[in-house]
Amino acid sequence: MTSAIEDTRLLDDLAALLGPRGFTRDPADLAPWLVDWRGRVRGAALALVSPADARQVAAVVTLAAAAEMPLVPQGGNTSMVAGATPPAHGRALILSLRRMRAIRSVSAADGVAIVEAGVPLQALHEAAEAEGMRFPLSLAAKGSATIGGLVSTNAGGTQVLRFGPMRALVLGLEAVLPDGSVFNGLSALRKDNRGYDLRQLLCGAEGTLGLVTAAALRLVPAIGARAVAWVGLDTPEAALGLLRRLEAATGAAVESFELVPADAVDLVLRHIPGARAPLRKSHRWNVLIEATAPKGAPDPAEAMQAVLAAGLEDGSLADAVIAASETQAEALWALRETISEAERADGVAAKHDVAVPVSAMPGFITSGRAAVEARFTGTRVIAFGHLGDGNVHFNVRAPAGADAAAWLAEEGAAVNAYVHDLVVAAGGSISAEHGIGQTKLAEYARLAEPARLAAQRAIKAALDPRGLMNPGKLVPLA
Ligand code: MLT
Ligand code: ZN
């Protein structure tokens, strides 16, 4: 049993260990970190602790374990599933890794960067670029999302098509395990066959098995040339057909293939200052495409132009534009990357992050949308995102004129269950890239195969027997 006196003693010990930069109980300091990015889940915590290095993280974990105090790890707090939000009961500490911002090394010779957990993704992009290299994972929250969070959620984003999600880019990890021991697996070996892969276990574990303090990450050569296009077309099937033709024509050069419906373009134009329509007319579906080549390799623009011209000629595409400058390319990307922000500004929606086999996704979008809109009168589905990965954000918006928050409170659970049942029936996943966190936990428990749940619970119990690491996330209680 723990007592309030023991909690006070723990807080005093942590304050002494970490000093004023690493420990605060000031409500103003805590406030921004108690609510999730979408502003939907609010928690409480006894303190915000911010260790400066892995040694301090290990000391915090050891003290917290002795006091049976839950720890909620946090990076940029950009989780889409409230994965970094503390529990409502408030007997927990937020453990921020944001002070651990060192880029320990960037080696072009090895194609590896070793970076600490609190480094924002954008800072890693810049550090790699300075060495003529590139870290090939990107997402809209790159300015605030941190490496520790990206590893712990096995983040996806807009360039998974060619280089895979975070899991494919993690070559090594340093982590503090729930007993306070430090796992030093940063050596970035390209081959290592010593049994269970702890790195991959921690990747996507949402902080439930330990705390990632640093990662060795794969780099690829910097971009020599890139071609960015925006295409208007009639159906998701036409979009996928275009992807296959582009792949055949450009080799592996296509990195991003993002599906954007007309409704999403409208939301961006309405809510994001400075946004401009990319094509003369509105099209039911659009794709944003990026193909790249390293320095010295053929520019993919020519092949892309030929494929787009052929598509316009045979009528499979309605309109297309290739960015003529970096500024234009960035403007096209901004249209895609501000969809979530525009959606949020427009009012809450029932959000889903789903995957089905790539070839089944066009059919899923069309039939799933019709089924949802028929079942929940007045709703509108906006399905956008990573068509090339078989992953879209299948968001259901409240009926026009309805109070979106009240609608979500009343209908949200039924909508979620309906969409997820469609996904499971299609052999898919209810979380393609955002993780389970808190907001998907009940649905995950309802729908996951028993063998998966049993194995997951056994791993959790073995590594974190007291259940102190990010409790209430990812692993449903038995
Ligand atoms: C995206 O692809 O834009 C992100 O995953 C965010 C979202 O789903 O809203
Ligand atoms: Zn996404």
mmCIF file with all atom_site columns, N, CA, C and O in Angstrom, residues 161 229-250 254 256-259 285-289 303-312 314 316-321 362 387-388:
data_model
loop_
_atom_site.group_PDB
_atom_site.id
_atom_site.type_symbol
_atom_site.label_atom_id
_atom_site.label_alt_id
_atom_site.label_comp_id
_atom_site.label_asym_id
_atom_site.label_entity_id
_atom_site.label_seq_id
_atom_site.pdbx_PDB_ins_code
_atom_site.Cartn_x
_atom_site.Cartn_y
_atom_site.Cartn_z
_atom_site.occupancy
_atom_site.B_iso_or_equiv
_atom_site.pdbx_formal_charge
_atom_site.auth_seq_id
_atom_site.auth_comp_id
_atom_site.auth_asym_id
_atom_site.auth_atom_id
_atom_site.pdbx_PDB_model_num
ATOM 1   N N  . LEU A 1 161 ? 5.593   4.963  -47.970 1.00 0.00 ? 161 LEU A N  1
ATOM 2   C CA . LEU A 1 161 ? 5.543   4.189  -49.209 1.00 0.00 ? 161 LEU A CA 1
ATOM 3   C C  . LEU A 1 161 ? 6.906   3.628  -49.609 1.00 0.00 ? 161 LEU A C  1
ATOM 4   O O  . LEU A 1 161 ? 7.040   2.480  -49.992 1.00 0.00 ? 161 LEU A O  1
ATOM 5   N N  . ALA A 1 229 ? 3.469   16.796 -57.651 1.00 0.00 ? 229 ALA A N  1
ATOM 6   C CA . ALA A 1 229 ? 2.309   17.058 -58.521 1.00 0.00 ? 229 ALA A CA 1
ATOM 7   C C  . ALA A 1 229 ? 1.013   16.962 -57.742 1.00 0.00 ? 229 ALA A C  1
ATOM 8   O O  . ALA A 1 229 ? 0.927   16.267 -56.734 1.00 0.00 ? 229 ALA A O  1
ATOM 9   N N  . TRP A 1 230 ? 0.013   17.681 -58.237 1.00 0.00 ? 230 TRP A N  1
ATOM 10  C CA . TRP A 1 230 ? -1.352  17.581 -57.701 1.00 0.00 ? 230 TRP A CA 1
ATOM 11  C C  . TRP A 1 230 ? -2.243  17.172 -58.868 1.00 0.00 ? 230 TRP A C  1
ATOM 12  O O  . TRP A 1 230 ? -2.205  17.799 -59.932 1.00 0.00 ? 230 TRP A O  1
ATOM 13  N N  . VAL A 1 231 ? -3.021  16.116 -58.647 1.00 0.00 ? 231 VAL A N  1
ATOM 14  C CA . VAL A 1 231 ? -3.819  15.562 -59.734 1.00 0.00 ? 231 VAL A CA 1
ATOM 15  C C  . VAL A 1 231 ? -5.288  15.496 -59.315 1.00 0.00 ? 231 VAL A C  1
ATOM 16  O O  . VAL A 1 231 ? -5.591  15.079 -58.194 1.00 0.00 ? 231 VAL A O  1
ATOM 17  N N  . GLY A 1 232 ? -6.189  15.902 -60.198 1.00 0.00 ? 232 GLY A N  1
ATOM 18  C CA . GLY A 1 232 ? -7.621  15.760 -59.947 1.00 0.00 ? 232 GLY A CA 1
ATOM 19  C C  . GLY A 1 232 ? -8.141  14.560 -60.709 1.00 0.00 ? 232 GLY A C  1
ATOM 20  O O  . GLY A 1 232 ? -7.780  14.360 -61.873 1.00 0.00 ? 232 GLY A O  1
ATOM 21  N N  . LEU A 1 233 ? -8.964  13.718 -60.069 1.00 0.00 ? 233 LEU A N  1
ATOM 22  C CA . LEU A 1 233 ? -9.523  12.549 -60.756 1.00 0.00 ? 233 LEU A CA 1
ATOM 23  C C  . LEU A 1 233 ? -10.870 12.175 -60.139 1.00 0.00 ? 233 LEU A C  1
ATOM 24  O O  . LEU A 1 233 ? -11.304 12.793 -59.166 1.00 0.00 ? 233 LEU A O  1
ATOM 25  N N  . ASP A 1 234 ? -11.494 11.143 -60.715 1.00 0.00 ? 234 ASP A N  1
ATOM 26  C CA . ASP A 1 234 ? -12.891 10.871 -60.341 1.00 0.00 ? 234 ASP A CA 1
ATOM 27  C C  . ASP A 1 234 ? -13.071 9.865  -59.221 1.00 0.00 ? 234 ASP A C  1
ATOM 28  O O  . ASP A 1 234 ? -14.056 9.924  -58.486 1.00 0.00 ? 234 ASP A O  1
ATOM 29  N N  . THR A 1 235 ? -12.160 8.912  -59.121 1.00 0.00 ? 235 THR A N  1
ATOM 30  C CA . THR A 1 235 ? -12.383 7.821  -58.159 1.00 0.00 ? 235 THR A CA 1
ATOM 31  C C  . THR A 1 235 ? -11.067 7.409  -57.476 1.00 0.00 ? 235 THR A C  1
ATOM 32  O O  . THR A 1 235 ? -9.989  7.576  -58.042 1.00 0.00 ? 235 THR A O  1
ATOM 33  N N  . PRO A 1 236 ? -11.168 6.798  -56.285 1.00 0.00 ? 236 PRO A N  1
ATOM 34  C CA . PRO A 1 236 ? -9.965  6.250  -55.660 1.00 0.00 ? 236 PRO A CA 1
ATOM 35  C C  . PRO A 1 236 ? -9.351  5.126  -56.498 1.00 0.00 ? 236 PRO A C  1
ATOM 36  O O  . PRO A 1 236 ? -8.131  4.931  -56.470 1.00 0.00 ? 236 PRO A O  1
ATOM 37  N N  . GLU A 1 237 ? -10.182 4.406  -57.268 1.00 0.00 ? 237 GLU A N  1
ATOM 38  C CA . GLU A 1 237 ? -9.634  3.347  -58.144 1.00 0.00 ? 237 GLU A CA 1
ATOM 39  C C  . GLU A 1 237 ? -8.693  3.969  -59.180 1.00 0.00 ? 237 GLU A C  1
ATOM 40  O O  . GLU A 1 237 ? -7.607  3.447  -59.444 1.00 0.00 ? 237 GLU A O  1
ATOM 41  N N  . ALA A 1 238 ? -9.133  5.107  -59.765 1.00 0.00 ? 238 ALA A N  1
ATOM 42  C CA . ALA A 1 238 ? -8.280  5.776  -60.759 1.00 0.00 ? 238 ALA A CA 1
ATOM 43  C C  . ALA A 1 238 ? -6.973  6.223  -60.107 1.00 0.00 ? 238 ALA A C  1
ATOM 44  O O  . ALA A 1 238 ? -5.900  6.166  -60.720 1.00 0.00 ? 238 ALA A O  1
ATOM 45  N N  . ALA A 1 239 ? -7.067  6.633  -58.839 1.00 0.00 ? 239 ALA A N  1
ATOM 46  C CA . ALA A 1 239 ? -5.862  7.072  -58.127 1.00 0.00 ? 239 ALA A CA 1
ATOM 47  C C  . ALA A 1 239 ? -4.877  5.920  -57.970 1.00 0.00 ? 239 ALA A C  1
ATOM 48  O O  . ALA A 1 239 ? -3.684  6.056  -58.274 1.00 0.00 ? 239 ALA A O  1
ATOM 49  N N  . LEU A 1 240 ? -5.369  4.772  -57.539 1.00 0.00 ? 240 LEU A N  1
ATOM 50  C CA . LEU A 1 240 ? -4.454  3.642  -57.335 1.00 0.00 ? 240 LEU A CA 1
ATOM 51  C C  . LEU A 1 240 ? -3.850  3.175  -58.667 1.00 0.00 ? 240 LEU A C  1
ATOM 52  O O  . LEU A 1 240 ? -2.666  2.818  -58.728 1.00 0.00 ? 240 LEU A O  1
ATOM 53  N N  . GLY A 1 241 ? -4.649  3.222  -59.715 1.00 0.00 ? 241 GLY A N  1
ATOM 54  C CA . GLY A 1 241 ? -4.127  2.874  -61.042 1.00 0.00 ? 241 GLY A CA 1
ATOM 55  C C  . GLY A 1 241 ? -2.985  3.802  -61.436 1.00 0.00 ? 241 GLY A C  1
ATOM 56  O O  . GLY A 1 241 ? -1.959  3.376  -61.971 1.00 0.00 ? 241 GLY A O  1
ATOM 57  N N  . LEU A 1 242 ? -3.159  5.074  -61.119 1.00 0.00 ? 242 LEU A N  1
ATOM 58  C CA . LEU A 1 242 ? -2.107  6.053  -61.428 1.00 0.00 ? 242 LEU A CA 1
ATOM 59  C C  . LEU A 1 242 ? -0.824  5.724  -60.654 1.00 0.00 ? 242 LEU A C  1
ATOM 60  O O  . LEU A 1 242 ? 0.283   5.791  -61.205 1.00 0.00 ? 242 LEU A O  1
ATOM 61  N N  . LEU A 1 243 ? -0.978  5.352  -59.383 1.00 0.00 ? 243 LEU A N  1
ATOM 62  C CA . LEU A 1 243 ? 0.213   5.015  -58.583 1.00 0.00 ? 243 LEU A CA 1
ATOM 63  C C  . LEU A 1 243 ? 0.990   3.879  -59.239 1.00 0.00 ? 243 LEU A C  1
ATOM 64  O O  . LEU A 1 243 ? 2.219   3.940  -59.374 1.00 0.00 ? 243 LEU A O  1
ATOM 65  N N  . ARG A 1 244 ? 0.283   2.854  -59.638 1.00 0.00 ? 244 ARG A N  1
ATOM 66  C CA . ARG A 1 244 ? 0.988   1.698  -60.229 1.00 0.00 ? 244 ARG A CA 1
ATOM 67  C C  . ARG A 1 244 ? 1.700   2.096  -61.530 1.00 0.00 ? 244 ARG A C  1
ATOM 68  O O  . ARG A 1 244 ? 2.810   1.642  -61.803 1.00 0.00 ? 244 ARG A O  1
ATOM 69  N N  . ARG A 1 245 ? 1.080   2.971  -62.319 1.00 0.00 ? 245 ARG A N  1
ATOM 70  C CA . ARG A 1 245 ? 1.738   3.400  -63.571 1.00 0.00 ? 245 ARG A CA 1
ATOM 71  C C  . ARG A 1 245 ? 2.980   4.248  -63.253 1.00 0.00 ? 245 ARG A C  1
ATOM 72  O O  . ARG A 1 245 ? 4.008   4.127  -63.914 1.00 0.00 ? 245 ARG A O  1
ATOM 73  N N  . LEU A 1 246 ? 2.842   5.090  -62.228 1.00 0.00 ? 246 LEU A N  1
ATOM 74  C CA . LEU A 1 246 ? 3.998   5.924  -61.854 1.00 0.00 ? 246 LEU A CA 1
ATOM 75  C C  . LEU A 1 246 ? 5.148   5.072  -61.339 1.00 0.00 ? 246 LEU A C  1
ATOM 76  O O  . LEU A 1 246 ? 6.316   5.306  -61.661 1.00 0.00 ? 246 LEU A O  1
ATOM 77  N N  . GLU A 1 247 ? 4.817   4.063  -60.547 1.00 0.00 ? 247 GLU A N  1
ATOM 78  C CA . GLU A 1 247 ? 5.877   3.191  -60.015 1.00 0.00 ? 247 GLU A CA 1
ATOM 79  C C  . GLU A 1 247 ? 6.599   2.480  -61.146 1.00 0.00 ? 247 GLU A C  1
ATOM 80  O O  . GLU A 1 247 ? 7.828   2.367  -61.139 1.00 0.00 ? 247 GLU A O  1
ATOM 81  N N  . ALA A 1 248 ? 5.812   2.012  -62.111 1.00 0.00 ? 248 ALA A N  1
ATOM 82  C CA . ALA A 1 248 ? 6.436   1.305  -63.233 1.00 0.00 ? 248 ALA A CA 1
ATOM 83  C C  . ALA A 1 248 ? 7.339   2.250  -64.030 1.00 0.00 ? 248 ALA A C  1
ATOM 84  O O  . ALA A 1 248 ? 8.402   1.864  -64.500 1.00 0.00 ? 248 ALA A O  1
ATOM 85  N N  . ALA A 1 249 ? 6.932   3.509  -64.129 1.00 0.00 ? 249 ALA A N  1
ATOM 86  C CA . ALA A 1 249 ? 7.702   4.444  -64.964 1.00 0.00 ? 249 ALA A CA 1
ATOM 87  C C  . ALA A 1 249 ? 8.900   5.052  -64.245 1.00 0.00 ? 249 ALA A C  1
ATOM 88  O O  . ALA A 1 249 ? 9.870   5.456  -64.888 1.00 0.00 ? 249 ALA A O  1
ATOM 89  N N  . THR A 1 250 ? 8.830   5.140  -62.901 1.00 0.00 ? 250 THR A N  1
ATOM 90  C CA . THR A 1 250 ? 9.907   5.854  -62.188 1.00 0.00 ? 250 THR A CA 1
ATOM 91  C C  . THR A 1 250 ? 10.750  4.942  -61.307 1.00 0.00 ? 250 THR A C  1
ATOM 92  O O  . THR A 1 250 ? 11.591  5.415  -60.548 1.00 0.00 ? 250 THR A O  1
ATOM 93  N N  . VAL A 1 254 ? 8.666   7.000  -56.324 1.00 0.00 ? 254 VAL A N  1
ATOM 94  C CA . VAL A 1 254 ? 7.477   7.614  -55.701 1.00 0.00 ? 254 VAL A CA 1
ATOM 95  C C  . VAL A 1 254 ? 7.553   7.430  -54.185 1.00 0.00 ? 254 VAL A C  1
ATOM 96  O O  . VAL A 1 254 ? 7.581   6.314  -53.691 1.00 0.00 ? 254 VAL A O  1
ATOM 97  N N  . SER A 1 256 ? 5.559   9.621  -51.941 1.00 0.00 ? 256 SER A N  1
ATOM 98  C CA . SER A 1 256 ? 4.312   10.019 -51.306 1.00 0.00 ? 256 SER A CA 1
ATOM 99  C C  . SER A 1 256 ? 3.200   9.922  -52.326 1.00 0.00 ? 256 SER A C  1
ATOM 100 O O  . SER A 1 256 ? 3.374   10.326 -53.489 1.00 0.00 ? 256 SER A O  1
ATOM 101 N N  . PHE A 1 257 ? 2.086   9.395  -51.868 1.00 0.00 ? 257 PHE A N  1
ATOM 102 C CA . PHE A 1 257 ? 0.926   9.296  -52.757 1.00 0.00 ? 257 PHE A CA 1
ATOM 103 C C  . PHE A 1 257 ? -0.293  9.469  -51.867 1.00 0.00 ? 257 PHE A C  1
ATOM 104 O O  . PHE A 1 257 ? -0.821  8.528  -51.311 1.00 0.00 ? 257 PHE A O  1
ATOM 105 N N  . GLU A 1 258 ? -0.719  10.713 -51.712 1.00 0.00 ? 258 GLU A N  1
ATOM 106 C CA . GLU A 1 258 ? -1.704  11.074 -50.697 1.00 0.00 ? 258 GLU A CA 1
ATOM 107 C C  . GLU A 1 258 ? -3.044  11.424 -51.336 1.00 0.00 ? 258 GLU A C  1
ATOM 108 O O  . GLU A 1 258 ? -3.122  12.306 -52.194 1.00 0.00 ? 258 GLU A O  1
ATOM 109 N N  . LEU A 1 259 ? -4.072  10.744 -50.884 1.00 0.00 ? 259 LEU A N  1
ATOM 110 C CA . LEU A 1 259 ? -5.419  10.943 -51.430 1.00 0.00 ? 259 LEU A CA 1
ATOM 111 C C  . LEU A 1 259 ? -6.127  12.069 -50.670 1.00 0.00 ? 259 LEU A C  1
ATOM 112 O O  . LEU A 1 259 ? -6.107  12.090 -49.430 1.00 0.00 ? 259 LEU A O  1
ATOM 113 N N  . TRP A 1 285 ? -11.927 13.762 -56.256 1.00 0.00 ? 285 TRP A N  1
ATOM 114 C CA . TRP A 1 285 ? -10.741 13.189 -55.607 1.00 0.00 ? 285 TRP A CA 1
ATOM 115 C C  . TRP A 1 285 ? -9.492  13.858 -56.169 1.00 0.00 ? 285 TRP A C  1
ATOM 116 O O  . TRP A 1 285 ? -9.481  14.290 -57.330 1.00 0.00 ? 285 TRP A O  1
ATOM 117 N N  . ASN A 1 286 ? -8.471  13.912 -55.337 1.00 0.00 ? 286 ASN A N  1
ATOM 118 C CA . ASN A 1 286 ? -7.188  14.485 -55.746 1.00 0.00 ? 286 ASN A CA 1
ATOM 119 C C  . ASN A 1 286 ? -6.086  13.601 -55.170 1.00 0.00 ? 286 ASN A C  1
ATOM 120 O O  . ASN A 1 286 ? -6.298  12.914 -54.168 1.00 0.00 ? 286 ASN A O  1
ATOM 121 N N  . VAL A 1 287 ? -4.917  13.627 -55.805 1.00 0.00 ? 287 VAL A N  1
ATOM 122 C CA . VAL A 1 287 ? -3.756  13.038 -55.142 1.00 0.00 ? 287 VAL A CA 1
ATOM 123 C C  . VAL A 1 287 ? -2.588  14.005 -55.192 1.00 0.00 ? 287 VAL A C  1
ATOM 124 O O  . VAL A 1 287 ? -2.388  14.722 -56.178 1.00 0.00 ? 287 VAL A O  1
ATOM 125 N N  . LEU A 1 288 ? -1.858  14.002 -54.087 1.00 0.00 ? 288 LEU A N  1
ATOM 126 C CA . LEU A 1 288 ? -0.594  14.731 -54.034 1.00 0.00 ? 288 LEU A CA 1
ATOM 127 C C  . LEU A 1 288 ? 0.501   13.681 -54.171 1.00 0.00 ? 288 LEU A C  1
ATOM 128 O O  . LEU A 1 288 ? 0.524   12.696 -53.427 1.00 0.00 ? 288 LEU A O  1
ATOM 129 N N  . ILE A 1 289 ? 1.367   13.912 -55.143 1.00 0.00 ? 289 ILE A N  1
ATOM 130 C CA . ILE A 1 289 ? 2.411   12.911 -55.430 1.00 0.00 ? 289 ILE A CA 1
ATOM 131 C C  . ILE A 1 289 ? 3.775   13.556 -55.283 1.00 0.00 ? 289 ILE A C  1
ATOM 132 O O  . ILE A 1 289 ? 3.982   14.688 -55.744 1.00 0.00 ? 289 ILE A O  1
ATOM 133 N N  . ALA A 1 303 ? 9.623   11.414 -66.234 1.00 0.00 ? 303 ALA A N  1
ATOM 134 C CA . ALA A 1 303 ? 8.770   10.223 -66.272 1.00 0.00 ? 303 ALA A CA 1
ATOM 135 C C  . ALA A 1 303 ? 7.390   10.549 -65.701 1.00 0.00 ? 303 ALA A C  1
ATOM 136 O O  . ALA A 1 303 ? 6.359   10.104 -66.234 1.00 0.00 ? 303 ALA A O  1
ATOM 137 N N  . MET A 1 304 ? 7.372   11.374 -64.641 1.00 0.00 ? 304 MET A N  1
ATOM 138 C CA . MET A 1 304 ? 6.084   11.731 -64.041 1.00 0.00 ? 304 MET A CA 1
ATOM 139 C C  . MET A 1 304 ? 5.222   12.514 -65.035 1.00 0.00 ? 304 MET A C  1
ATOM 140 O O  . MET A 1 304 ? 4.034   12.244 -65.215 1.00 0.00 ? 304 MET A O  1
ATOM 141 N N  . GLN A 1 305 ? 5.868   13.435 -65.707 1.00 0.00 ? 305 GLN A N  1
ATOM 142 C CA . GLN A 1 305 ? 5.152   14.257 -66.684 1.00 0.00 ? 305 GLN A CA 1
ATOM 143 C C  . GLN A 1 305 ? 4.542   13.381 -67.789 1.00 0.00 ? 305 GLN A C  1
ATOM 144 O O  . GLN A 1 305 ? 3.394   13.575 -68.184 1.00 0.00 ? 305 GLN A O  1
ATOM 145 N N  . ALA A 1 306 ? 5.309   12.406 -68.245 1.00 0.00 ? 306 ALA A N  1
ATOM 146 C CA . ALA A 1 306 ? 4.829   11.525 -69.322 1.00 0.00 ? 306 ALA A CA 1
ATOM 147 C C  . ALA A 1 306 ? 3.616   10.720 -68.852 1.00 0.00 ? 306 ALA A C  1
ATOM 148 O O  . ALA A 1 306 ? 2.621   10.586 -69.581 1.00 0.00 ? 306 ALA A O  1
ATOM 149 N N  . VAL A 1 307 ? 3.685   10.190 -67.629 1.00 0.00 ? 307 VAL A N  1
ATOM 150 C CA . VAL A 1 307 ? 2.568   9.384  -67.106 1.00 0.00 ? 307 VAL A CA 1
ATOM 151 C C  . VAL A 1 307 ? 1.326   10.264 -66.943 1.00 0.00 ? 307 VAL A C  1
ATOM 152 O O  . VAL A 1 307 ? 0.210   9.866  -67.289 1.00 0.00 ? 307 VAL A O  1
ATOM 153 N N  . LEU A 1 308 ? 1.516   11.477 -66.418 1.00 0.00 ? 308 LEU A N  1
ATOM 154 C CA . LEU A 1 308 ? 0.362   12.363 -66.215 1.00 0.00 ? 308 LEU A CA 1
ATOM 155 C C  . LEU A 1 308 ? -0.237  12.781 -67.564 1.00 0.00 ? 308 LEU A C  1
ATOM 156 O O  . LEU A 1 308 ? -1.465  12.805 -67.730 1.00 0.00 ? 308 LEU A O  1
ATOM 157 N N  . ALA A 1 309 ? 0.622   13.071 -68.526 1.00 0.00 ? 309 ALA A N  1
ATOM 158 C CA . ALA A 1 309 ? 0.119   13.469 -69.848 1.00 0.00 ? 309 ALA A CA 1
ATOM 159 C C  . ALA A 1 309 ? -0.693  12.333 -70.471 1.00 0.00 ? 309 ALA A C  1
ATOM 160 O O  . ALA A 1 309 ? -1.773  12.555 -71.036 1.00 0.00 ? 309 ALA A O  1
ATOM 161 N N  . ALA A 1 310 ? -0.194  11.103 -70.327 1.00 0.00 ? 310 ALA A N  1
ATOM 162 C CA . ALA A 1 310 ? -0.918  9.951  -70.888 1.00 0.00 ? 310 ALA A CA 1
ATOM 163 C C  . ALA A 1 310 ? -2.273  9.788  -70.193 1.00 0.00 ? 310 ALA A C  1
ATOM 164 O O  . ALA A 1 310 ? -3.288  9.483  -70.840 1.00 0.00 ? 310 ALA A O  1
ATOM 165 N N  . GLY A 1 311 ? -2.301  10.012 -68.889 1.00 0.00 ? 311 GLY A N  1
ATOM 166 C CA . GLY A 1 311 ? -3.560  9.887  -68.132 1.00 0.00 ? 311 GLY A CA 1
ATOM 167 C C  . GLY A 1 311 ? -4.571  10.948 -68.527 1.00 0.00 ? 311 GLY A C  1
ATOM 168 O O  . GLY A 1 311 ? -5.778  10.670 -68.604 1.00 0.00 ? 311 GLY A O  1
ATOM 169 N N  . LEU A 1 312 ? -4.083  12.143 -68.787 1.00 0.00 ? 312 LEU A N  1
ATOM 170 C CA . LEU A 1 312 ? -4.999  13.213 -69.223 1.00 0.00 ? 312 LEU A CA 1
ATOM 171 C C  . LEU A 1 312 ? -5.537  12.885 -70.617 1.00 0.00 ? 312 LEU A C  1
ATOM 172 O O  . LEU A 1 312 ? -6.706  13.100 -70.923 1.00 0.00 ? 312 LEU A O  1
ATOM 173 N N  . ASP A 1 314 ? -5.867  9.790  -71.981 1.00 0.00 ? 314 ASP A N  1
ATOM 174 C CA . ASP A 1 314 ? -6.822  8.660  -72.036 1.00 0.00 ? 314 ASP A CA 1
ATOM 175 C C  . ASP A 1 314 ? -8.033  8.876  -71.120 1.00 0.00 ? 314 ASP A C  1
ATOM 176 O O  . ASP A 1 314 ? -8.914  8.019  -71.010 1.00 0.00 ? 314 ASP A O  1
ATOM 177 N N  . SER A 1 316 ? -8.248  9.038  -67.838 1.00 0.00 ? 316 SER A N  1
ATOM 178 C CA . SER A 1 316 ? -8.262  8.482  -66.477 1.00 0.00 ? 316 SER A CA 1
ATOM 179 C C  . SER A 1 316 ? -7.971  9.554  -65.437 1.00 0.00 ? 316 SER A C  1
ATOM 180 O O  . SER A 1 316 ? -8.259  9.378  -64.255 1.00 0.00 ? 316 SER A O  1
ATOM 181 N N  . LEU A 1 317 ? -7.392  10.668 -65.864 1.00 0.00 ? 317 LEU A N  1
ATOM 182 C CA . LEU A 1 317 ? -7.158  11.809 -64.968 1.00 0.00 ? 317 LEU A CA 1
ATOM 183 C C  . LEU A 1 317 ? -7.923  13.013 -65.503 1.00 0.00 ? 317 LEU A C  1
ATOM 184 O O  . LEU A 1 317 ? -8.059  13.185 -66.713 1.00 0.00 ? 317 LEU A O  1
ATOM 185 N N  . ALA A 1 318 ? -8.398  13.874 -64.570 1.00 0.00 ? 318 ALA A N  1
ATOM 186 C CA . ALA A 1 318 ? -9.191  15.033 -65.016 1.00 0.00 ? 318 ALA A CA 1
ATOM 187 C C  . ALA A 1 318 ? -8.322  16.270 -65.212 1.00 0.00 ? 318 ALA A C  1
ATOM 188 O O  . ALA A 1 318 ? -8.538  17.068 -66.120 1.00 0.00 ? 318 ALA A O  1
ATOM 189 N N  . ASP A 1 319 ? -7.334  16.435 -64.335 1.00 0.00 ? 319 ASP A N  1
ATOM 190 C CA . ASP A 1 319 ? -6.470  17.613 -64.438 1.00 0.00 ? 319 ASP A CA 1
ATOM 191 C C  . ASP A 1 319 ? -5.210  17.336 -63.616 1.00 0.00 ? 319 ASP A C  1
ATOM 192 O O  . ASP A 1 319 ? -5.228  16.473 -62.720 1.00 0.00 ? 319 ASP A O  1
ATOM 193 N N  . ALA A 1 320 ? -4.141  18.055 -63.893 1.00 0.00 ? 320 ALA A N  1
ATOM 194 C CA . ALA A 1 320 ? -2.911  17.825 -63.135 1.00 0.00 ? 320 ALA A CA 1
ATOM 195 C C  . ALA A 1 320 ? -2.009  19.040 -63.239 1.00 0.00 ? 320 ALA A C  1
ATOM 196 O O  . ALA A 1 320 ? -2.038  19.761 -64.240 1.00 0.00 ? 320 ALA A O  1
ATOM 197 N N  . VAL A 1 321 ? -1.236  19.258 -62.172 1.00 0.00 ? 321 VAL A N  1
ATOM 198 C CA . VAL A 1 321 ? -0.232  20.311 -62.219 1.00 0.00 ? 321 VAL A CA 1
ATOM 199 C C  . VAL A 1 321 ? 1.046   19.786 -61.552 1.00 0.00 ? 321 VAL A C  1
ATOM 200 O O  . VAL A 1 321 ? 0.974   19.086 -60.536 1.00 0.00 ? 321 VAL A O  1
ATOM 201 N N  . PRO A 1 362 ? -9.532  1.296  -52.393 1.00 0.00 ? 362 PRO A N  1
ATOM 202 C CA . PRO A 1 362 ? -10.502 2.094  -53.156 1.00 0.00 ? 362 PRO A CA 1
ATOM 203 C C  . PRO A 1 362 ? -11.940 1.612  -52.948 1.00 0.00 ? 362 PRO A C  1
ATOM 204 O O  . PRO A 1 362 ? -12.848 2.408  -52.698 1.00 0.00 ? 362 PRO A O  1
ATOM 205 N N  . LEU A 1 387 ? -3.020  6.540  -49.359 1.00 0.00 ? 387 LEU A N  1
ATOM 206 C CA . LEU A 1 387 ? -3.622  5.496  -50.194 1.00 0.00 ? 387 LEU A CA 1
ATOM 207 C C  . LEU A 1 387 ? -2.590  4.448  -50.600 1.00 0.00 ? 387 LEU A C  1
ATOM 208 O O  . LEU A 1 387 ? -2.882  3.254  -50.636 1.00 0.00 ? 387 LEU A O  1
ATOM 209 N N  . GLY A 1 388 ? -1.390  4.900  -50.904 1.00 0.00 ? 388 GLY A N  1
ATOM 210 C CA . GLY A 1 388 ? -0.344  3.970  -51.345 1.00 0.00 ? 388 GLY A CA 1
ATOM 211 C C  . GLY A 1 388 ? 0.034   2.953  -50.279 1.00 0.00 ? 388 GLY A C  1
ATOM 212 O O  . GLY A 1 388 ? 0.543   1.879  -50.577 1.00 0.00 ? 388 GLY A O  1
#
